[in-house]
mmCIF file of C-alpha atoms in Angstrom:
data_model
loop_
_atom_site.group_PDB
_atom_site.id
_atom_site.type_symbol
_atom_site.label_atom_id
_atom_site.label_comp_id
_atom_site.label_asym_id
_atom_site.label_seq_id
_atom_site.Cartn_x
_atom_site.Cartn_y
_atom_site.Cartn_z
ATOM 1 C CA MET T 18 -7.572 17.130 -26.367
ATOM 2 C CA PHE T 19 -8.421 18.676 -23.243
ATOM 3 C CA PRO T 20 -9.093 22.610 -23.595
ATOM 4 C CA ILE T 21 -6.603 24.727 -21.394
ATOM 5 C CA ALA T 22 -8.428 26.565 -18.753
ATOM 6 C CA PRO T 23 -8.366 30.499 -19.082
ATOM 7 C CA PRO T 24 -5.771 32.336 -17.242
ATOM 8 C CA GLN T 25 -8.284 33.855 -14.858
ATOM 9 C CA ALA T 26 -9.580 30.399 -13.785
ATOM 10 C CA HIS T 27 -9.778 29.898 -9.944
ATOM 11 C CA PRO T 28 -7.411 26.692 -8.831
ATOM 12 C CA ALA T 29 -10.648 25.066 -7.241
ATOM 13 C CA THR T 30 -12.093 24.777 -10.742
ATOM 14 C CA ARG T 31 -9.325 22.548 -11.904
ATOM 15 C CA LEU T 32 -10.301 19.286 -13.553
ATOM 16 C CA TRP T 33 -8.263 16.105 -14.299
ATOM 17 C CA GLN T 34 -8.811 14.197 -17.552
ATOM 18 C CA VAL T 35 -9.275 10.312 -16.907
ATOM 19 C CA GLU T 36 -9.922 7.636 -19.439
ATOM 20 C CA ARG T 37 -12.995 5.974 -18.930
ATOM 21 C CA ASP T 38 -13.056 2.001 -18.745
ATOM 22 C CA GLY T 39 -15.573 0.376 -20.825
ATOM 23 C CA ASN T 40 -17.160 3.064 -22.351
ATOM 24 C CA PRO T 41 -15.994 3.592 -26.038
ATOM 25 C CA LEU T 42 -18.632 6.263 -26.840
ATOM 26 C CA ARG T 43 -17.403 8.605 -24.237
ATOM 27 C CA ARG T 44 -13.711 7.627 -23.868
ATOM 28 C CA PHE T 45 -12.388 10.524 -21.560
ATOM 29 C CA GLY T 46 -14.178 11.903 -18.622
ATOM 30 C CA HIS T 47 -13.103 14.853 -16.317
ATOM 31 C CA VAL T 48 -13.246 15.194 -12.564
ATOM 32 C CA SER T 49 -12.522 17.464 -9.752
ATOM 33 C CA PRO T 50 -9.439 16.375 -7.888
ATOM 34 C CA PHE T 51 -10.960 17.857 -4.645
ATOM 35 C CA ILE T 52 -14.121 15.682 -4.212
ATOM 36 C CA GLY T 53 -12.721 12.482 -2.803
ATOM 37 C CA LYS T 54 -12.768 10.221 -5.607
ATOM 38 C CA LEU T 55 -8.998 10.478 -6.417
ATOM 39 C CA GLY T 56 -7.544 11.555 -3.035
ATOM 40 C CA PRO T 57 -8.564 13.061 0.163
ATOM 41 C CA LEU T 58 -11.674 15.535 0.061
ATOM 42 C CA ASP T 59 -10.251 19.087 -0.024
ATOM 43 C CA ALA T 60 -12.718 21.128 1.908
ATOM 44 C CA ARG T 61 -10.916 24.292 1.428
ATOM 45 C CA SER T 62 -11.040 23.998 -2.409
ATOM 46 C CA LEU T 63 -14.723 22.953 -2.269
ATOM 47 C CA ASP T 64 -15.530 26.070 -0.046
ATOM 48 C CA GLN T 65 -13.766 28.014 -2.690
ATOM 49 C CA ILE T 66 -16.206 26.744 -5.218
ATOM 50 C CA GLY T 67 -19.165 27.460 -2.717
ATOM 51 C CA LEU T 68 -17.873 31.181 -2.676
ATOM 52 C CA LEU T 69 -17.457 31.401 -6.353
ATOM 53 C CA VAL T 70 -21.183 30.189 -6.892
ATOM 54 C CA ARG T 71 -22.045 32.778 -4.213
ATOM 55 C CA ALA T 72 -20.289 35.606 -6.129
ATOM 56 C CA ALA T 73 -21.975 34.744 -9.491
ATOM 57 C CA LEU T 74 -25.287 34.326 -8.324
ATOM 58 C CA PRO T 75 -27.575 37.449 -8.009
ATOM 59 C CA ASP T 76 -29.809 37.819 -4.912
ATOM 60 C CA LEU T 77 -31.376 34.494 -4.548
ATOM 61 C CA PRO T 78 -35.175 34.708 -4.517
ATOM 62 C CA GLU T 79 -37.014 32.419 -2.089
ATOM 63 C CA PRO T 80 -37.505 29.554 -2.048
ATOM 64 C CA THR T 81 -34.568 28.276 -4.151
ATOM 65 C CA LEU T 82 -33.809 24.702 -4.684
ATOM 66 C CA VAL T 83 -30.099 23.439 -5.099
ATOM 67 C CA ILE T 84 -29.546 20.322 -7.113
ATOM 68 C CA GLY T 85 -26.515 18.221 -7.209
ATOM 69 C CA MET T 86 -26.338 15.217 -9.820
ATOM 70 C CA THR T 87 -25.090 12.185 -8.944
ATOM 71 C CA GLU T 88 -22.227 11.155 -8.588
ATOM 72 C CA SER T 89 -19.621 13.836 -9.026
ATOM 73 C CA SER T 90 -21.683 16.916 -8.239
ATOM 74 C CA LEU T 91 -22.793 15.715 -4.867
ATOM 75 C CA LEU T 92 -20.246 17.294 -3.132
ATOM 76 C CA LEU T 93 -20.063 20.149 -5.267
ATOM 77 C CA ALA T 94 -23.591 21.033 -4.630
ATOM 78 C CA PHE T 95 -23.436 20.566 -0.794
ATOM 79 C CA PHE T 96 -20.615 22.930 -0.326
ATOM 80 C CA MET T 97 -22.197 25.257 -2.785
ATOM 81 C CA ALA T 98 -25.506 25.193 -0.779
ATOM 82 C CA ARG T 99 -23.933 25.825 2.679
ATOM 83 C CA TRP T 100 -22.186 29.246 1.359
ATOM 84 C CA GLN T 101 -25.091 30.781 0.007
ATOM 85 C CA GLN T 102 -26.492 34.088 1.562
ATOM 86 C CA LYS T 103 -30.023 32.739 2.337
ATOM 87 C CA PRO T 104 -30.727 29.145 3.367
ATOM 88 C CA VAL T 105 -31.836 26.917 0.345
ATOM 89 C CA ASP T 106 -33.303 23.450 -0.249
ATOM 90 C CA LEU T 107 -30.654 21.007 -1.368
ATOM 91 C CA LYS T 108 -31.558 17.994 -3.133
ATOM 92 C CA PHE T 109 -29.401 15.154 -4.725
ATOM 93 C CA THR T 110 -30.420 13.104 -7.785
ATOM 94 C CA THR T 111 -29.804 9.498 -7.058
ATOM 95 C CA ARG T 112 -30.133 6.086 -8.678
ATOM 96 C CA LYS T 113 -31.731 4.526 -5.683
ATOM 97 C CA ILE T 114 -35.358 4.691 -4.680
ATOM 98 C CA ARG T 115 -34.985 5.571 -0.793
ATOM 99 C CA GLN T 116 -37.862 5.419 1.674
ATOM 100 C CA SER T 117 -38.821 8.939 2.126
ATOM 101 C CA GLU T 118 -40.965 11.126 4.217
ATOM 102 C CA THR T 119 -43.699 12.857 2.249
ATOM 103 C CA LYS T 120 -41.675 13.010 -0.861
ATOM 104 C CA ILE T 121 -42.261 11.992 -4.351
ATOM 105 C CA ALA T 122 -39.611 10.679 -6.794
ATOM 106 C CA PHE T 123 -39.393 12.386 -10.167
ATOM 107 C CA ARG T 124 -37.710 10.249 -12.834
ATOM 108 C CA GLU T 125 -34.840 11.591 -14.981
ATOM 109 C CA PRO T 126 -34.714 9.317 -18.305
ATOM 110 C CA HIS T 127 -30.822 9.347 -18.228
ATOM 111 C CA SER T 128 -29.353 9.454 -21.845
ATOM 112 C CA HIS T 129 -26.390 6.798 -21.169
ATOM 113 C CA GLY T 130 -27.382 4.780 -17.798
ATOM 114 C CA PRO T 131 -30.066 3.878 -15.562
ATOM 115 C CA GLN T 132 -33.039 6.075 -14.562
ATOM 116 C CA HIS T 133 -32.405 8.734 -11.650
ATOM 117 C CA PHE T 134 -34.434 10.073 -9.160
ATOM 118 C CA LEU T 135 -35.131 13.264 -7.097
ATOM 119 C CA ALA T 136 -37.026 13.270 -3.841
ATOM 120 C CA LEU T 137 -39.207 16.354 -3.737
ATOM 121 C CA GLU T 138 -42.379 17.233 -1.910
ATOM 122 C CA PRO T 139 -45.752 16.723 -3.653
ATOM 123 C CA GLY T 140 -46.586 20.018 -5.495
ATOM 124 C CA ARG T 141 -43.779 22.157 -4.278
ATOM 125 C CA GLU T 142 -42.764 25.119 -6.486
ATOM 126 C CA TYR T 143 -39.660 27.169 -6.388
ATOM 127 C CA ALA T 144 -38.765 30.611 -7.391
ATOM 128 C CA GLN T 145 -35.431 29.381 -8.905
ATOM 129 C CA ILE T 146 -33.711 26.199 -9.423
ATOM 130 C CA VAL T 147 -29.612 26.097 -8.970
ATOM 131 C CA VAL T 148 -27.926 23.159 -10.584
ATOM 132 C CA ILE T 149 -24.067 22.389 -10.088
ATOM 133 C CA GLU T 150 -22.210 20.376 -12.460
ATOM 134 C CA ASP T 151 -18.386 19.481 -12.528
ATOM 135 C CA GLU T 152 -18.585 19.517 -16.342
ATOM 136 C CA LEU T 153 -20.983 19.941 -19.221
ATOM 137 C CA THR T 154 -20.223 17.823 -22.208
ATOM 138 C CA THR T 155 -23.474 17.305 -24.248
ATOM 139 C CA GLY T 156 -25.943 18.695 -21.547
ATOM 140 C CA ALA T 157 -28.239 15.629 -22.197
ATOM 141 C CA THR T 158 -28.523 14.854 -18.480
ATOM 142 C CA LEU T 159 -29.211 18.240 -17.604
ATOM 143 C CA ARG T 160 -31.892 18.743 -20.019
ATOM 144 C CA ASN T 161 -33.689 15.665 -19.135
ATOM 145 C CA LEU T 162 -33.731 16.725 -15.347
ATOM 146 C CA LEU T 163 -34.890 20.225 -16.341
ATOM 147 C CA LEU T 164 -37.764 18.830 -18.548
ATOM 148 C CA ALA T 165 -38.720 16.480 -15.601
ATOM 149 C CA LEU T 166 -38.990 19.531 -13.343
ATOM 150 C CA GLU T 167 -40.642 22.051 -15.776
ATOM 151 C CA HIS T 168 -43.500 22.436 -13.447
ATOM 152 C CA VAL T 169 -41.376 23.097 -10.340
ATOM 153 C CA SER T 170 -39.908 26.400 -11.440
ATOM 154 C CA LYS T 171 -39.567 28.390 -14.481
ATOM 155 C CA ARG T 172 -36.188 29.916 -13.662
ATOM 156 C CA VAL T 173 -32.948 27.792 -13.922
ATOM 157 C CA PHE T 174 -29.379 28.964 -13.085
ATOM 158 C CA VAL T 175 -26.684 26.236 -13.943
ATOM 159 C CA ALA T 176 -23.163 26.467 -12.339
ATOM 160 C CA THR T 177 -20.468 24.383 -13.977
ATOM 161 C CA LEU T 178 -16.802 24.141 -13.423
ATOM 162 C CA ARG T 179 -16.396 23.557 -17.178
ATOM 163 C CA ASP T 180 -18.717 23.960 -20.225
ATOM 164 C CA LEU T 181 -17.177 21.869 -22.841
ATOM 165 C CA ARG T 182 -20.599 21.987 -24.908
ATOM 166 C CA PRO T 183 -20.161 23.628 -28.783
ATOM 167 C CA GLU T 184 -21.984 26.981 -28.686
ATOM 168 C CA SER T 185 -24.780 25.586 -31.011
ATOM 169 C CA MET T 186 -25.560 22.872 -28.465
ATOM 170 C CA ARG T 187 -25.891 25.601 -25.696
ATOM 171 C CA ASP T 188 -28.212 27.558 -27.727
ATOM 172 C CA ASP T 189 -30.338 24.433 -28.678
ATOM 173 C CA LEU T 190 -31.042 23.773 -24.949
ATOM 174 C CA THR T 191 -31.728 27.434 -24.121
ATOM 175 C CA ASN T 192 -34.195 27.749 -26.957
ATOM 176 C CA GLU T 193 -35.776 24.630 -26.214
ATOM 177 C CA LEU T 194 -36.581 25.577 -22.590
ATOM 178 C CA GLY T 195 -37.489 28.866 -23.686
ATOM 179 C CA GLN T 196 -40.298 27.566 -25.648
ATOM 180 C CA ARG T 197 -41.418 25.931 -22.515
ATOM 181 C CA GLY T 198 -41.334 29.060 -20.475
ATOM 182 C CA ILE T 199 -38.253 28.202 -18.768
ATOM 183 C CA GLU T 200 -35.544 30.946 -18.171
ATOM 184 C CA LEU T 201 -31.879 29.423 -18.249
ATOM 185 C CA GLU T 202 -28.737 30.835 -17.487
ATOM 186 C CA THR T 203 -25.551 28.801 -17.468
ATOM 187 C CA LEU T 204 -22.244 30.061 -16.050
ATOM 188 C CA ALA T 205 -18.631 28.312 -16.261
ATOM 189 C CA LEU T 206 -16.977 29.238 -13.113
ATOM 190 C CA GLU T 207 -13.611 28.747 -14.486
ATOM 191 C CA THR T 208 -14.456 31.815 -16.644
ATOM 192 C CA LEU T 209 -15.048 34.198 -13.406
ATOM 193 C CA ASP T 210 -12.544 36.680 -12.428
ATOM 194 C CA VAL T 211 -13.602 37.739 -9.093
ATOM 195 C CA VAL T 212 -12.169 38.449 -5.727
ATOM 196 C CA LEU T 213 -13.826 36.204 -3.141
ATOM 197 C CA ASP T 214 -15.136 37.660 0.360
ATOM 198 C CA GLU T 215 -13.473 35.159 2.609
ATOM 199 C CA THR T 216 -14.635 36.979 5.723
ATOM 200 C CA ILE T 217 -18.221 35.526 5.388
ATOM 201 C CA LYS T 218 -19.168 32.245 7.317
ATOM 202 C CA PRO T 219 -21.008 29.258 5.940
ATOM 203 C CA LEU T 220 -24.569 28.861 7.055
ATOM 204 C CA CYS T 221 -24.300 24.906 7.363
ATOM 205 C CA PRO T 222 -27.941 24.162 7.694
ATOM 206 C CA LEU T 223 -29.074 20.534 8.362
ATOM 207 C CA PHE T 224 -29.474 19.213 4.832
ATOM 208 C CA ASN T 225 -31.209 16.232 3.857
ATOM 209 C CA PRO T 226 -30.584 16.052 0.272
ATOM 210 C CA PHE T 227 -31.884 12.574 -0.309
ATOM 211 C CA GLY T 228 -35.145 13.290 1.523
ATOM 212 C CA ARG T 229 -34.230 10.427 4.121
ATOM 213 C CA MET T 230 -36.896 9.477 6.774
ATOM 214 C CA GLU T 231 -35.891 11.331 9.776
ATOM 215 C CA ASN T 232 -35.530 8.372 11.968
ATOM 216 C CA ASP T 233 -33.023 6.960 9.436
ATOM 217 C CA ARG T 234 -30.936 10.132 9.049
ATOM 218 C CA LEU T 235 -30.756 10.874 12.610
ATOM 219 C CA GLY T 236 -29.853 7.237 13.569
ATOM 220 C CA ALA T 237 -27.054 7.235 11.038
ATOM 221 C CA LEU T 238 -25.647 10.546 12.440
ATOM 222 C CA GLN T 239 -25.617 9.221 15.898
ATOM 223 C CA ALA T 240 -24.021 5.854 15.085
ATOM 224 C CA LEU T 241 -21.502 7.679 13.156
ATOM 225 C CA GLU T 242 -20.901 10.015 16.212
ATOM 226 C CA ASN T 243 -20.735 7.096 18.537
ATOM 227 C CA GLU T 244 -18.200 4.867 16.279
ATOM 228 C CA TYR T 245 -16.071 7.870 15.917
ATOM 229 C CA THR T 246 -15.936 8.635 19.654
ATOM 230 C CA ALA T 247 -15.186 5.300 20.460
ATOM 231 C CA PHE T 248 -12.931 4.175 17.635
ATOM 232 C CA GLN T 249 -11.129 7.365 16.888
ATOM 233 C CA PRO T 250 -10.463 6.555 13.223
ATOM 234 C CA SER T 251 -8.223 8.945 11.120
ATOM 235 C CA ALA T 252 -10.464 8.529 7.741
ATOM 236 C CA ILE T 253 -14.238 8.079 6.795
ATOM 237 C CA TYR T 254 -14.847 6.074 3.606
ATOM 238 C CA MET T 255 -18.233 6.936 1.953
ATOM 239 C CA ILE T 256 -19.363 4.311 -0.411
ATOM 240 C CA GLY T 257 -21.268 5.518 -3.452
ATOM 241 C CA GLU T 258 -23.921 7.911 -2.765
ATOM 242 C CA CYS T 259 -23.584 7.944 0.697
ATOM 243 C CA VAL T 260 -22.141 11.244 1.083
ATOM 244 C CA ASP T 261 -24.594 13.471 2.948
ATOM 245 C CA VAL T 262 -24.084 11.810 6.566
ATOM 246 C CA ALA T 263 -20.403 12.013 6.477
ATOM 247 C CA LEU T 264 -20.501 15.625 5.246
ATOM 248 C CA GLN T 265 -22.862 16.681 7.884
ATOM 249 C CA PHE T 266 -20.824 15.010 10.708
ATOM 250 C CA ALA T 267 -17.482 16.261 9.492
ATOM 251 C CA LEU T 268 -18.157 19.865 8.737
ATOM 252 C CA LEU T 269 -19.376 20.659 11.994
ATOM 253 C CA MET T 270 -16.150 19.574 13.355
ATOM 254 C CA PRO T 271 -13.244 22.187 13.681
ATOM 255 C CA GLU T 272 -11.219 21.991 10.380
ATOM 256 C CA GLU T 273 -7.924 20.899 11.993
ATOM 257 C CA GLU T 274 -9.781 17.957 13.797
ATOM 258 C CA ARG T 275 -11.704 16.398 10.678
ATOM 259 C CA PRO T 276 -10.884 13.187 9.431
ATOM 260 C CA GLU T 277 -9.947 12.226 6.074
ATOM 261 C CA LEU T 278 -12.948 11.715 3.683
ATOM 262 C CA ARG T 279 -12.692 9.648 0.766
ATOM 263 C CA GLN T 280 -15.410 8.317 -1.702
ATOM 264 C CA VAL T 281 -15.455 4.663 -2.887
ATOM 265 C CA THR T 282 -17.045 5.695 -6.428
ATOM 266 C CA ARG T 283 -19.025 3.733 -9.448
ATOM 267 C CA SER T 284 -16.865 5.791 -11.875
ATOM 268 C CA PRO T 285 -15.037 3.199 -13.816
ATOM 269 C CA TRP T 286 -11.576 4.726 -14.871
ATOM 270 C CA LYS T 287 -8.326 3.322 -16.374
ATOM 271 C CA VAL T 288 -5.155 3.494 -14.227
ATOM 272 C CA ASP T 289 -3.126 5.999 -16.335
ATOM 273 C CA GLY T 290 -0.176 6.382 -13.980
ATOM 274 C CA GLU T 291 -0.680 10.593 -13.890
ATOM 275 C CA HIS T 292 -4.056 10.901 -11.967
ATOM 276 C CA VAL T 293 -5.120 7.316 -11.407
ATOM 277 C CA HIS T 294 -2.080 5.324 -9.857
ATOM 278 C CA ASN T 295 -4.020 2.362 -8.597
ATOM 279 C CA ALA T 296 -7.669 0.859 -8.406
ATOM 280 C CA GLN T 297 -9.402 -1.657 -6.303
ATOM 281 C CA ALA T 298 -12.754 -2.914 -7.396
ATOM 282 C CA PHE T 299 -15.709 -4.332 -5.584
ATOM 283 C CA GLN T 300 -18.680 -6.248 -6.817
ATOM 284 C CA ALA T 301 -21.231 -8.185 -5.023
ATOM 285 C CA GLU T 302 -23.703 -10.736 -6.108
ATOM 286 C CA GLY T 303 -27.069 -8.946 -6.554
ATOM 287 C CA ILE T 304 -25.651 -5.809 -6.795
ATOM 288 C CA GLY T 305 -24.857 -5.058 -10.633
ATOM 289 C CA SER T 306 -22.775 -2.115 -10.377
ATOM 290 C CA ARG T 307 -18.891 -2.202 -9.475
ATOM 291 C CA TYR T 308 -17.448 -0.010 -6.867
ATOM 292 C CA PHE T 309 -14.063 1.556 -7.235
ATOM 293 C CA PHE T 310 -11.398 2.608 -4.619
ATOM 294 C CA TYR T 311 -8.655 4.840 -6.296
ATOM 295 C CA ASN T 312 -5.187 5.812 -5.173
ATOM 296 C CA PHE T 313 -5.602 4.010 -1.911
ATOM 297 C CA ALA T 314 -3.130 5.287 1.042
ATOM 298 C CA ALA T 315 -3.628 3.916 4.459
ATOM 299 C CA PRO T 316 -4.955 6.304 6.977
ATOM 300 C CA SER T 317 -2.419 7.956 9.370
ATOM 301 C CA ASN T 318 -3.407 5.795 12.362
ATOM 302 C CA ASN T 319 -4.559 2.666 10.358
ATOM 303 C CA ARG T 320 -8.161 2.960 11.456
ATOM 304 C CA ALA T 321 -11.083 3.925 9.527
ATOM 305 C CA LEU T 322 -15.071 3.940 9.402
ATOM 306 C CA TRP T 323 -16.922 3.245 6.224
ATOM 307 C CA LEU T 324 -20.634 4.236 5.345
ATOM 308 C CA CYS T 325 -22.975 2.831 2.986
ATOM 309 C CA GLU T 326 -26.482 2.302 1.994
ATOM 310 C CA ALA T 327 -28.000 -0.550 3.675
ATOM 311 C CA SER T 328 -28.802 -2.123 0.245
ATOM 312 C CA ASN T 329 -24.937 -1.885 -0.407
ATOM 313 C CA ALA T 330 -24.015 -4.011 2.650
ATOM 314 C CA ALA T 331 -22.239 -6.535 0.470
ATOM 315 C CA ILE T 332 -19.959 -3.987 -0.929
ATOM 316 C CA GLY T 333 -19.225 -2.508 2.526
ATOM 317 C CA GLU T 334 -18.110 -5.828 3.624
ATOM 318 C CA GLN T 335 -15.882 -6.232 0.796
ATOM 319 C CA VAL T 336 -14.231 -2.849 1.658
ATOM 320 C CA GLN T 337 -13.542 -3.863 5.021
ATOM 321 C CA LYS T 338 -11.779 -6.964 3.761
ATOM 322 C CA PHE T 339 -9.938 -4.866 1.461
ATOM 323 C CA LEU T 340 -8.799 -2.607 4.298
ATOM 324 C CA GLU T 341 -7.766 -5.514 6.384
ATOM 325 C CA SER T 342 -5.426 -6.737 3.752
ATOM 326 C CA GLN T 343 -3.904 -3.482 3.804
ATOM 327 C CA GLY T 344 -3.505 -3.440 7.574
ATOM 328 C CA VAL T 345 -6.351 -1.058 8.125
ATOM 329 C CA GLU T 346 -8.717 -1.869 10.921
ATOM 330 C CA SER T 347 -12.075 -0.897 10.103
ATOM 331 C CA ARG T 348 -15.798 -0.549 11.259
ATOM 332 C CA GLY T 349 -18.902 -0.118 8.979
ATOM 333 C CA ILE T 350 -22.095 1.938 9.437
ATOM 334 C CA LEU T 351 -25.033 0.886 7.180
ATOM 335 C CA VAL T 352 -27.599 3.827 6.775
ATOM 336 C CA ALA T 353 -31.055 2.307 6.639
ATOM 337 C CA GLY T 354 -33.862 3.345 4.252
ATOM 338 C CA SER T 355 -32.656 1.876 0.787
#
């Protein structure tokens, strides 16, 4: 039974319960309806989450590292980072090993999936790490990440939309990290009862959360700008983890001019008729994982751009064929470096 949110919960912290496909050990999952997986990305709601985290955090020590965990927390972390009162370093965990500039990869032994990585400068230390999650169910992934980063910072703040862990499990993690000299504070954002200061403006720095090589990042941004100007699509589809380039581009535009942003995700969910109304799966030879486009609706002018990592080019081609079958003209951009 999915717990009822507390009465003071901000609408932006809402989660939908979905049924996983093919995972009998974890039948149900929970997803924010605002991150572009089940409908268009809702930047206003994600901005509200950023403001909530800003209100919850004490004055940020410098330097602070903000981490978004693949896949569902990437967008949450991006919006959270751009609303902080001071510039922060934003990094995303990833399943891919990308070419990176003066970076090293920290392995995260995942509790129920492949290894994850985090691009960090060798020997870099931070006064504080801030991790944002959509939900905490067991905390196993979070634990593995923080243990891998114990030499990076001894102070960690975790913000999650909802904390579903038993009290004993929360205490166990806090105590284990405490024995290693790591101070951990966790806050479920749905429990906050605050008035948000909506007069402030986001910083919107030039994030490079995957540590992409600068030529790859700038080349992708330029290609996106060129195609957008020439093609004038009303939607941009981000395939897999390839969200950073599209967000950087779209959020610099006036809100009323932004295209619809959607994510083609690796999350396998069943069609339930409530939150998941239809699903289109994509799988290419040589790419083990399937990707899914949920609740497809044609963009307003039947033109769309899609972005994906170069290593996922075959998935991009399948997405383009699907869009063509739906009467949508599309063009693709491959982001180099993976």
